[in-house]
XYZ file of C-alpha atoms in Angstrom:
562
model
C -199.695 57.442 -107.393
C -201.843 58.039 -110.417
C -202.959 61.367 -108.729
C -199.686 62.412 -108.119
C -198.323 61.765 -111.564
C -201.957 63.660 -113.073
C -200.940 66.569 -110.764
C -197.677 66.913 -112.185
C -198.532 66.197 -115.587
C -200.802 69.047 -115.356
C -198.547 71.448 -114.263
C -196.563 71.073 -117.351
C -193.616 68.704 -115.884
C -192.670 66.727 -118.173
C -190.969 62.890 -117.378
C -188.884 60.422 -119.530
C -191.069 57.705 -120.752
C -190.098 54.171 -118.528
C -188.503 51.892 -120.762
C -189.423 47.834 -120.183
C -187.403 46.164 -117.814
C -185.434 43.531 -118.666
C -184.504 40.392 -117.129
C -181.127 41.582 -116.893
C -182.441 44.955 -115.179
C -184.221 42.486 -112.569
C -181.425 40.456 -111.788
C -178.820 43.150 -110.886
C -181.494 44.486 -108.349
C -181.662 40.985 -106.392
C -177.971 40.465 -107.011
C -176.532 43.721 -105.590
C -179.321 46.042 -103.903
C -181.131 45.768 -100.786
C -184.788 45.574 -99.969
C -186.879 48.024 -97.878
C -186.885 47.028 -94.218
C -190.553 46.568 -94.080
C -193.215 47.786 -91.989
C -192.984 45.785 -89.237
C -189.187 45.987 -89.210
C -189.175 49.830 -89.135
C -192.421 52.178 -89.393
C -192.541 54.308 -92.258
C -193.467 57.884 -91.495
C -194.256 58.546 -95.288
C -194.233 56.814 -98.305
C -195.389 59.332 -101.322
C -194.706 59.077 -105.018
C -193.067 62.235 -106.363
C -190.359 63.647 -108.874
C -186.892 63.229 -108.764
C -184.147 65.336 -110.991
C -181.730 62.652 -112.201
C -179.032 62.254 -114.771
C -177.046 65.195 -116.190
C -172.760 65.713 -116.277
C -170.235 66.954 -114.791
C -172.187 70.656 -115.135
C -175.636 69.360 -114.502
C -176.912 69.191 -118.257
C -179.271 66.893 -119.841
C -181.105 65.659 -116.737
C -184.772 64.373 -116.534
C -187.269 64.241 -113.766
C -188.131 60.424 -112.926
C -191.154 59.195 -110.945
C -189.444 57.910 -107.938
C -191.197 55.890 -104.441
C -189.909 58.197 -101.638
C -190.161 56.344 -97.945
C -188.494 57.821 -94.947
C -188.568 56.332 -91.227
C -187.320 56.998 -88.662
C -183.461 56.406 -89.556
C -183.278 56.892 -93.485
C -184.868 58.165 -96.730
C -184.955 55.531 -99.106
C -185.545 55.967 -103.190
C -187.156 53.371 -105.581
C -188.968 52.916 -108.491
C -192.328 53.201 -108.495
C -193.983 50.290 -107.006
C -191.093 48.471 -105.863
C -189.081 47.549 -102.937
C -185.872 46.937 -103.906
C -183.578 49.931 -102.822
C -181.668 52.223 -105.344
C -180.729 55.196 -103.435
C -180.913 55.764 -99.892
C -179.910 58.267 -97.830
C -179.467 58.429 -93.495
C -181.559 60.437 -91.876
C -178.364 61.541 -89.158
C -176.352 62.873 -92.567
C -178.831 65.304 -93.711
C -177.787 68.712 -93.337
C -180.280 70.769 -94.554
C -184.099 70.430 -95.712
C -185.013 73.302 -98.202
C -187.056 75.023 -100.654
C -185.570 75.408 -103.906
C -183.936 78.782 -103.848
C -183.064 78.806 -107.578
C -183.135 77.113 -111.110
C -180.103 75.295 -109.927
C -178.550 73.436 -107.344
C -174.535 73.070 -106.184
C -173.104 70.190 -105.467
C -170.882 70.244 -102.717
C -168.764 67.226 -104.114
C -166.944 69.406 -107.723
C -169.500 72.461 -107.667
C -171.597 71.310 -110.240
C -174.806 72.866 -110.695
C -178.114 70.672 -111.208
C -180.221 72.891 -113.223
C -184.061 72.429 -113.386
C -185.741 71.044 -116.968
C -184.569 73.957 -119.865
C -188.328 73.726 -120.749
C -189.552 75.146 -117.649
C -187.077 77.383 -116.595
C -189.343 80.283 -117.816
C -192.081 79.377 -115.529
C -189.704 80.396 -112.770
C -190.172 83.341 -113.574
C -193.745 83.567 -113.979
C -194.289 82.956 -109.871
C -195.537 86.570 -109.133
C -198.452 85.888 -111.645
C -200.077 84.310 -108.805
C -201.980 81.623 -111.334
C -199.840 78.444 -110.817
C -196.940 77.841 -108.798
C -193.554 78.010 -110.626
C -191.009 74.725 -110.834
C -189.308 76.790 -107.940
C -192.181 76.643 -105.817
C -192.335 72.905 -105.946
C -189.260 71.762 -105.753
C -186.890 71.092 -102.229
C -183.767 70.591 -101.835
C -181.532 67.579 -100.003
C -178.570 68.003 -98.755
C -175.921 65.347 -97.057
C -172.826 65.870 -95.197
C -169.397 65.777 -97.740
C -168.009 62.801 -95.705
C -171.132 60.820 -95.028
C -172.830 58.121 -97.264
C -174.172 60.149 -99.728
C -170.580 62.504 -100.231
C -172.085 66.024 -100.379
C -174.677 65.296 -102.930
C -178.009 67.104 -102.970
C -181.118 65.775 -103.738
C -183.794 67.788 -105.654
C -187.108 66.320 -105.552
C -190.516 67.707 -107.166
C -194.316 67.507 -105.401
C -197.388 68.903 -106.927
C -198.169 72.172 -105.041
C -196.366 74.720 -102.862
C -198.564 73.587 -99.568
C -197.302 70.132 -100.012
C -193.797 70.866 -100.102
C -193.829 72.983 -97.180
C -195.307 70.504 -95.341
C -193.279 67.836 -96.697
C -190.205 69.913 -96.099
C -191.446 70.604 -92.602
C -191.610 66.683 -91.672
C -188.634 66.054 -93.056
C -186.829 68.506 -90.490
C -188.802 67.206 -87.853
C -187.488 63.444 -89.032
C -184.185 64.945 -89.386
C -184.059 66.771 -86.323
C -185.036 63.051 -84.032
C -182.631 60.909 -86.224
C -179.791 63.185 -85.172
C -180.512 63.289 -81.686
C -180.760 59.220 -82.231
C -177.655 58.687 -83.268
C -175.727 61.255 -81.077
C -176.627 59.067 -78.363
C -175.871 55.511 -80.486
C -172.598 57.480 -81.441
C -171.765 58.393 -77.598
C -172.767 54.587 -76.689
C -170.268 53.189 -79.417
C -167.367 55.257 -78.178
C -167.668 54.645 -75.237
C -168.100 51.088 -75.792
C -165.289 50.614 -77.668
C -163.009 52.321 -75.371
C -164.062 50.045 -72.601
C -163.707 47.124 -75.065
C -160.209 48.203 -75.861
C -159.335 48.090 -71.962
C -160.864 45.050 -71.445
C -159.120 43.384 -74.397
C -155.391 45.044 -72.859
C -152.717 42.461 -71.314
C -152.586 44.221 -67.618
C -156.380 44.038 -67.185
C -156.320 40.252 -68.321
C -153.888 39.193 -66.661
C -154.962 41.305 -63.407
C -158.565 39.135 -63.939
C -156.245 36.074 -64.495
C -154.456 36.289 -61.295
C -157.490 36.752 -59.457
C -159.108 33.733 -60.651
C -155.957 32.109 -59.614
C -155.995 33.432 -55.944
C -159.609 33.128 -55.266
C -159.038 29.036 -56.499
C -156.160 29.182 -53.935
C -158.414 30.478 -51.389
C -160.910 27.642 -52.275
C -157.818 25.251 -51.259
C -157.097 26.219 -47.926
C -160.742 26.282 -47.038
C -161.300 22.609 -47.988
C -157.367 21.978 -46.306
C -158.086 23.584 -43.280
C -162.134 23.284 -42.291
C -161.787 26.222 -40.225
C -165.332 26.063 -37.852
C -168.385 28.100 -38.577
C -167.369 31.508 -36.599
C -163.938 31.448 -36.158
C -161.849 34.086 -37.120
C -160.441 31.602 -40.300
C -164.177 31.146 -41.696
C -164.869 35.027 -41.324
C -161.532 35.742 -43.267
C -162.134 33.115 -46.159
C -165.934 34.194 -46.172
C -164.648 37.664 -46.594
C -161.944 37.207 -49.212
C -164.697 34.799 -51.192
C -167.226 37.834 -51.173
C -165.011 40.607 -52.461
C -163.935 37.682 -55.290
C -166.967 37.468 -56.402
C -167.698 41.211 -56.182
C -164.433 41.508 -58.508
C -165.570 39.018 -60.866
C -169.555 41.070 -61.268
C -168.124 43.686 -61.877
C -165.278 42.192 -64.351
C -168.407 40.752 -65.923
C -170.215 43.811 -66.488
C -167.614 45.444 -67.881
C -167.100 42.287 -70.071
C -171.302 42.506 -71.332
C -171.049 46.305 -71.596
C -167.880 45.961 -73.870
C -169.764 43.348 -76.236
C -173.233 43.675 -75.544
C -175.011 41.611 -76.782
C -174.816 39.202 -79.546
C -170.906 39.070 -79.684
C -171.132 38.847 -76.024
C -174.167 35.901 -75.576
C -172.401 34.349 -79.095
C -169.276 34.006 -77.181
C -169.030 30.822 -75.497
C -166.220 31.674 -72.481
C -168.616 34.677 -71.714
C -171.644 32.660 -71.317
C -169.608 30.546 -69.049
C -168.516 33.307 -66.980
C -171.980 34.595 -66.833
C -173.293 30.994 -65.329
C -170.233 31.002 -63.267
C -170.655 34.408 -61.449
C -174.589 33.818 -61.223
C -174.004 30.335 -59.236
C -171.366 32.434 -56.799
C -174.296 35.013 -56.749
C -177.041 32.460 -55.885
C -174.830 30.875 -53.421
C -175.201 33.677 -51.145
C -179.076 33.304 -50.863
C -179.290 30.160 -50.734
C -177.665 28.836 -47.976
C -180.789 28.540 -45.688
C -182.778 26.067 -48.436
C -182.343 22.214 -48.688
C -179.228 21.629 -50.814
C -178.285 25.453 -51.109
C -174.885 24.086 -49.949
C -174.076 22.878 -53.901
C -173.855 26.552 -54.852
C -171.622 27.199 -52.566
C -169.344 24.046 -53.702
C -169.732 25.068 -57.716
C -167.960 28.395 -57.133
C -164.687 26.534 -57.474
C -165.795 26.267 -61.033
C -164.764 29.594 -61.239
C -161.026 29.109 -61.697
C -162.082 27.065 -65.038
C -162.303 30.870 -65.851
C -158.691 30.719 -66.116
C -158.762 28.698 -69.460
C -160.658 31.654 -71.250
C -157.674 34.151 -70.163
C -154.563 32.147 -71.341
C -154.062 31.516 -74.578
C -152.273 28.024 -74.070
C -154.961 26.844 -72.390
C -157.771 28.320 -74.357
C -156.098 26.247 -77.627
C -155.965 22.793 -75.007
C -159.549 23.440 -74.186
C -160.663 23.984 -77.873
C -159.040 21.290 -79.774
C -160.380 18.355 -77.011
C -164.136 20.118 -77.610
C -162.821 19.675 -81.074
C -161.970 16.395 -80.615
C -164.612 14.779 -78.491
C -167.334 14.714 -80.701
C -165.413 11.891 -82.903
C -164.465 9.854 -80.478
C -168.264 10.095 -79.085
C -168.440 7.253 -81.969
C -166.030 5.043 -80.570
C -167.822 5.451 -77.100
C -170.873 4.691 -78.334
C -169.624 1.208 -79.728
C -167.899 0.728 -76.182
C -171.060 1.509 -74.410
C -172.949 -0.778 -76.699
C -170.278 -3.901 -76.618
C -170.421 -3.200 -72.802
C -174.235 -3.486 -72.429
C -174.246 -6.960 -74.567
C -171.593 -8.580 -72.282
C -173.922 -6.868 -68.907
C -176.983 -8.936 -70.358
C -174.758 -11.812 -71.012
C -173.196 -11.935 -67.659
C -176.939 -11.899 -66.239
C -177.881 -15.124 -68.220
C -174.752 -17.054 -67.622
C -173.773 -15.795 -63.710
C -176.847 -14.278 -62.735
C -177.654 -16.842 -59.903
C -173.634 -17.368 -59.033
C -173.274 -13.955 -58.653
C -176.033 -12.183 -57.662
C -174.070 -9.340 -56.321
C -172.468 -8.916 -59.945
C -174.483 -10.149 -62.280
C -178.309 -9.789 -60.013
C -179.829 -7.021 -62.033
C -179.262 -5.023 -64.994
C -177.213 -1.811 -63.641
C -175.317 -4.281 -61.276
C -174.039 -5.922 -64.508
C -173.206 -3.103 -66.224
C -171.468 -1.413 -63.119
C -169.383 -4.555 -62.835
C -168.147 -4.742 -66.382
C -167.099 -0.373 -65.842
C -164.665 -2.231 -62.978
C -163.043 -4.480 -65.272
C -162.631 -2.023 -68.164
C -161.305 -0.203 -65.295
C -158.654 -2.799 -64.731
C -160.046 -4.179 -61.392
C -159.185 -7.063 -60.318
C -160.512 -10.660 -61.155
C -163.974 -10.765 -59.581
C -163.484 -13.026 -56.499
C -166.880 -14.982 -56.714
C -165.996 -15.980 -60.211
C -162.568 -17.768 -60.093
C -161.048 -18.842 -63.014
C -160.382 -22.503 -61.975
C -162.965 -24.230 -60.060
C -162.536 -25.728 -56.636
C -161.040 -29.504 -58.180
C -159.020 -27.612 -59.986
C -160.405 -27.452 -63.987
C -160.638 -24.347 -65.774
C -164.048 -22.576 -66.015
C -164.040 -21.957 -69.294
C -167.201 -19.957 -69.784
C -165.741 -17.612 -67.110
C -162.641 -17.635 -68.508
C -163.715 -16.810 -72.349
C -166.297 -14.486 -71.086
C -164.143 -12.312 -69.069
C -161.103 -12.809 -71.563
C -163.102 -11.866 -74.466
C -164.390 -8.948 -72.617
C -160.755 -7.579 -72.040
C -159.382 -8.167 -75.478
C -162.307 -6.655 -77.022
C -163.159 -3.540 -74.636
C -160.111 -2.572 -72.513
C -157.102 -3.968 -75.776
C -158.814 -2.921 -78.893
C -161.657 -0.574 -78.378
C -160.480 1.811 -75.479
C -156.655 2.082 -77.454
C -159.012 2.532 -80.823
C -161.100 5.419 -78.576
C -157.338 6.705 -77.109
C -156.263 6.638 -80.499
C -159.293 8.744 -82.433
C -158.215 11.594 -79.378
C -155.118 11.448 -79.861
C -154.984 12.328 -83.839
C -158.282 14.278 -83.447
C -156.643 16.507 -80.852
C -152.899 16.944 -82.694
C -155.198 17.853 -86.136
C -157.318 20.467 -83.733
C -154.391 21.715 -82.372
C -152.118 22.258 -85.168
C -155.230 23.607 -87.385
C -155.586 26.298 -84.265
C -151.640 27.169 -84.303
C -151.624 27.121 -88.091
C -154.705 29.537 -88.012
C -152.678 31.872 -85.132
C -149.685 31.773 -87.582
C -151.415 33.084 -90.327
C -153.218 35.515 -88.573
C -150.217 36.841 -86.917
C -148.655 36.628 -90.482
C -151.477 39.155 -92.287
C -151.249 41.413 -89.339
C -147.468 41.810 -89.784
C -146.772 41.945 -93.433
C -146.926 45.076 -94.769
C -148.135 45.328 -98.885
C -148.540 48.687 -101.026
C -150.676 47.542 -103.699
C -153.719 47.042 -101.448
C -156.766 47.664 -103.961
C -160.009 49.641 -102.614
C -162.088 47.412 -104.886
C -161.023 44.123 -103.092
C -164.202 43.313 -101.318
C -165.802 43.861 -104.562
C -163.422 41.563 -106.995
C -163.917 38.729 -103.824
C -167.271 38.823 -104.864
C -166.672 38.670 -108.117
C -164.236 35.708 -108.247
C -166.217 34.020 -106.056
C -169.822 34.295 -107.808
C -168.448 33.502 -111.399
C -167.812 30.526 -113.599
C -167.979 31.181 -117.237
C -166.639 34.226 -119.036
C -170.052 35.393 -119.920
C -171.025 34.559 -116.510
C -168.429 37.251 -115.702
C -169.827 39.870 -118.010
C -173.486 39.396 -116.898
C -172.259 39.971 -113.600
C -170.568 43.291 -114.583
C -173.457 44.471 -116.206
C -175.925 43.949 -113.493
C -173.176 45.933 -111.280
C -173.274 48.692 -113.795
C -176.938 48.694 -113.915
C -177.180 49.221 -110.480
C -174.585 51.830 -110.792
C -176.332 53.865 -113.142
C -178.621 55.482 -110.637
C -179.838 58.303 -113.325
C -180.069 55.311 -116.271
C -178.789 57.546 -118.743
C -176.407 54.970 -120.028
C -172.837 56.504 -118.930
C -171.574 56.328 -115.378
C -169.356 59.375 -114.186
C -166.760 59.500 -111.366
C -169.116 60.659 -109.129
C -172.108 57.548 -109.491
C -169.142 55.295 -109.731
C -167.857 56.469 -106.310
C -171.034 56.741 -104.374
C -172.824 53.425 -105.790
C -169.339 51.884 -104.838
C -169.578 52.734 -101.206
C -173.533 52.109 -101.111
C -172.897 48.400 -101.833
C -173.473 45.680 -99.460
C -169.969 44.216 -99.021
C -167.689 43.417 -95.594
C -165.979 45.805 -95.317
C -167.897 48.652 -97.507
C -165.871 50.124 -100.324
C -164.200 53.602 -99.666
C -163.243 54.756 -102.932
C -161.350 58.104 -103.748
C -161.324 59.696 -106.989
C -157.472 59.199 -107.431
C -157.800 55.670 -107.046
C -160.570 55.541 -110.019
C -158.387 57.960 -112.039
C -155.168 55.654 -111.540
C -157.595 52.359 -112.168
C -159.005 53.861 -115.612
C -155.627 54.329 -116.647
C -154.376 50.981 -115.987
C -156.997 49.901 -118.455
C -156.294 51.954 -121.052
C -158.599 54.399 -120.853
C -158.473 58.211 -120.439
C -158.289 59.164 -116.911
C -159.468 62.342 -117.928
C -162.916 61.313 -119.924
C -165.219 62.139 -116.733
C -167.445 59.477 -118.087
C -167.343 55.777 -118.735
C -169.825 54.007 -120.624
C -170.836 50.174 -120.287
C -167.860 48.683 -121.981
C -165.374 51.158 -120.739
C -167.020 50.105 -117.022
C -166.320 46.870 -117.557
C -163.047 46.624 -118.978
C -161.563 48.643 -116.085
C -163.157 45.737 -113.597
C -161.916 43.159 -115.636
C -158.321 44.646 -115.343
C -158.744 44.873 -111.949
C -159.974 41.472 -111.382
C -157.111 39.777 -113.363
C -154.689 42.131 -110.825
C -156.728 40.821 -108.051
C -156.501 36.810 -108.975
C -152.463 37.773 -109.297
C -151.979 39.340 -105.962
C -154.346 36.571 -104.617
C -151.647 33.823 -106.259
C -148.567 35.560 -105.249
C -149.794 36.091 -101.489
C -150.365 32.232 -101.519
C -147.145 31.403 -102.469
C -145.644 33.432 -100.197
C -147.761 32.179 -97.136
C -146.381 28.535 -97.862
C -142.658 29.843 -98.279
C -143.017 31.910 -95.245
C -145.405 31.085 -93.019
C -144.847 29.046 -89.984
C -145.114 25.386 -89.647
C -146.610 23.343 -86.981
């Protein structure tokens, strides 16, 4: 690095002197920009020190060259300060669309035309290049440029190395880099397309509901197997054999279209997709292992297929969620039953252990017998209630009454109970939470704000008033890209749609204009300084937090009620 900047140095290029970093400076980098994948992550092909032109208006003036880390790998070109890892420009490999010398003192933006001119005190030298002596600014300078609709919107990139060799060779790796990222994501691209389109029919009502009445036929196949018993070799078992083979053939292949739709963490995240995957790999395994001890359970587990069914209709799917809802609550109340169960088991042992030995003879005997009287068997006929003269027993008689109050009247109707209001809450939550979405989807609203994922943020990550302005600052900070203390359209745009929010922030220039102007402030000033910056987010947050409160209000008036 120290080379590098000696190299340059002695060539006459002259850079701004750093200024300290402050605290402030620090936190907007870990609040709002991303690290460096590192090595392991994502090989670096280079990672060189050189100079950057930065800063400048509308026509390019007043810019400086800045020391700036420059990594590329395999994917993107990434720009940082020196010795650090925190991101602060980056640009995608795939969206380059040209790698090239410098071909004059200037260089055109595709984005408004401006020109970035090199350093006024060294445009002479770019004329000196015939002199043969020292390379001209020309002759060590390259040129970046992106696509107009990409990441990076059109801009070009001027960067500075020491000596004509190493930017030609530079240059020439960068094309080679460029060249394999675009090949890379041709083929991602094609992948995506056509995994969306398969997604989309996959997703459509005929091809559910086609899947959906196949499940339902192959279960009714599974019936009049089991109703009939046809023998092994007659023309019934050759017909249900055949029907059950081209089922399951329908359901691989409906499951590969499902993984290849989804692959593969929404698809292996998804739980009625990992349950078709088990389900179609038991019907699969079936068909090898008949010939091995107990092969014949496979066979019996495909009619867990039609539980399929549950995942394709939406009535059902909301049943089966709200009791997986509910069940882990009333695992509580089970686990007193089970408990209250066992104690009266050990009990019956030491009281009727020798009376009833086929009871009461061992533990799991005892336990099994007080299951049958929760189940509401009857009396237990070697443990009458009134003894042969005709007196009560009353130890059988309080232990088997005080089993039945407890267990089956108070904790299986407290068990019942926990379901039951577990279940209605899961279910109404679920239709409340179809409601609403249905509700977004349909209502139409004009004032939708580009900025929203930002001002989310925002709401959500402040408490105090100065809180709030700290937070705009570091923003603007990391905004500034050039750190020359003003932000024009063009920074705001870019660093706008370079942050990491869900869903990114696509930003026109008429939007900005119209959002200046709601502020206060002159559309037509191209540049906005920190306090301008911040009093345009500020509006826009306070229209945000409005919109937020009216769309509540109208969700309870309008939305539907379980």
């Amino acid at each position: 690095m120290a080379a590098v900047a000696a190299a340059l140095k002695k060539k006459g290029f002259r850079f701004p002197k750093r200024k300290a970093k402050s605290v402030l400076e620090e936190n907007a980098r870990n609040n709002w920009q991303a690290e460096i994948p590192s090595e392991s992550e994502c090989p670096r092909l280079a990672d060189l020190v050189l100079g950057k032109w930065t800063g400048g208006g509308s026509d390019g003036a007043g810019g400086e060259w800045h020391f700036r880390r420059v990594i590329y790998t395999h994917s993107d070109l990434y720009f940082t300060r020196e010795a650090d890892e925190r991101v602060i420009d980056s640009i995608p490999l795939h969206e380059i669309s040209l790698v090239e010398a410098s071909k004059g003192l200037g260089v055109t933006s595709r984005r408004h035309g401006s020109v970035i001119p090199v350093a006024p005190h060294e445009s002479n030298e770019a004329e000196d290049e015939s002199d043969g002596e020292s390379p001209s600014l020309k002759d060590c300078t390259f040129d970046i440029h992106t696509i107009p609709d990409g990441y990076n919107s059109g801009r070009v990139y001027r960067l500075l190395v020491p000596t004509r060799s190493e930017r030609d060779s530079l240059v020439e790796d960068l094309q080679s880099a460029v060249r394999t990222a675009v090949k890379v994501w041709k083929a991602e691209s094609q992948f995506q397309r056509s995994q969306q389109r398969v997604k989309a029919v996959f997703h459509s009502d005929p091809f559910q509901n086609t899947v959906a009445l196949l499940i339902f036929s192959n279960f009714v196949t599974h019936i009049a197997q089991h109703q009939t018993l046809p023998e092994e070799g007659s023309a019934m078992a050759r017909t249900l054999e055949t029907l059950d083979v081209v089922f399951t053939l329908l359901f691989t292949v409906e499951l590969a279209i499902n993984a290849y739709a989804h692959w593969a963490k929404e698809f292996f995240t998804d739980g009625w997709s990992v349950f078709d995957l088990v389900a179609v790999s038991i019907s699969l395994m079936s068909f090898f292992m008949t010939k091995i001890p107990n092969g014949a359970i496979f066979r019996v587990m495909r009619a867990l297929r039609v539980l399929r069914l549950f995942g394709r209709m939406r009535r059902l799917r909301l049943i089966i969620t709200a009791l997986t809802t509910s069940i882990i609550p009333v695992l509580n109340a089970f686990l007193i039953m089970l408990i209250v169960t066992s104690i009266y088991a050990m009990v019956g042992i030491s009281f009727f252990g020798e009376r009833s030995s086929e009871h009461f003879g061992s533990f799991d005997r005892a336990i099994m017998t007080m299951f049958l009287v929760t189940a509401g068997e009857s009396w237990l006929p070697d443990l009458p209630p009134f003894q042969d003269n005709g007196v009560m027993d009353s130890t059988v008689v309080v232990f088997c009454v005080s089993f039945i109050v407890i267990v089956n009247w108070t904790l299986l109707q407290v068990s019942v109970a926990i379901l039951l209001d577990n279940f209605v809450t899961a279910t109404s939550a679920e239709e409340k939470a179809e409601a609403l979405q249905s509700y977004e989807e349909c209502k139409t609203r004009a004032d939708v704000n580009s900025l929203d994922p930002l001002l989310a943020f925002l709401t959500d990550h402040f408490d105090t008033n100065g809180d709030l302005t700290t937070r705009i600052y570091q923003l603007y900070q990391v905004l500034d890209v050039d750190q020359d203390g003003t932000l024009d359209f063009d920074e705001i745009l870019e660093g706008l749609r370079k942050l990491e929010c869900d869903p990114r922030i696509n930003l026109s220039l008429e939007d900005l204009e119209r959002y200046t102007a709601e502020a206060g402030l002159d559309p037509k000033y191209a540049r906005l300084d920190r306090r301008g910056f911040e009093t345009m987010i500020r509006h826009q947050l306070k229209e945000y937090i409005q919109r937020g409160l009216t769309d509540a209000i109208l969700t309870c008036d309008d939305a539907p009620t379980s």
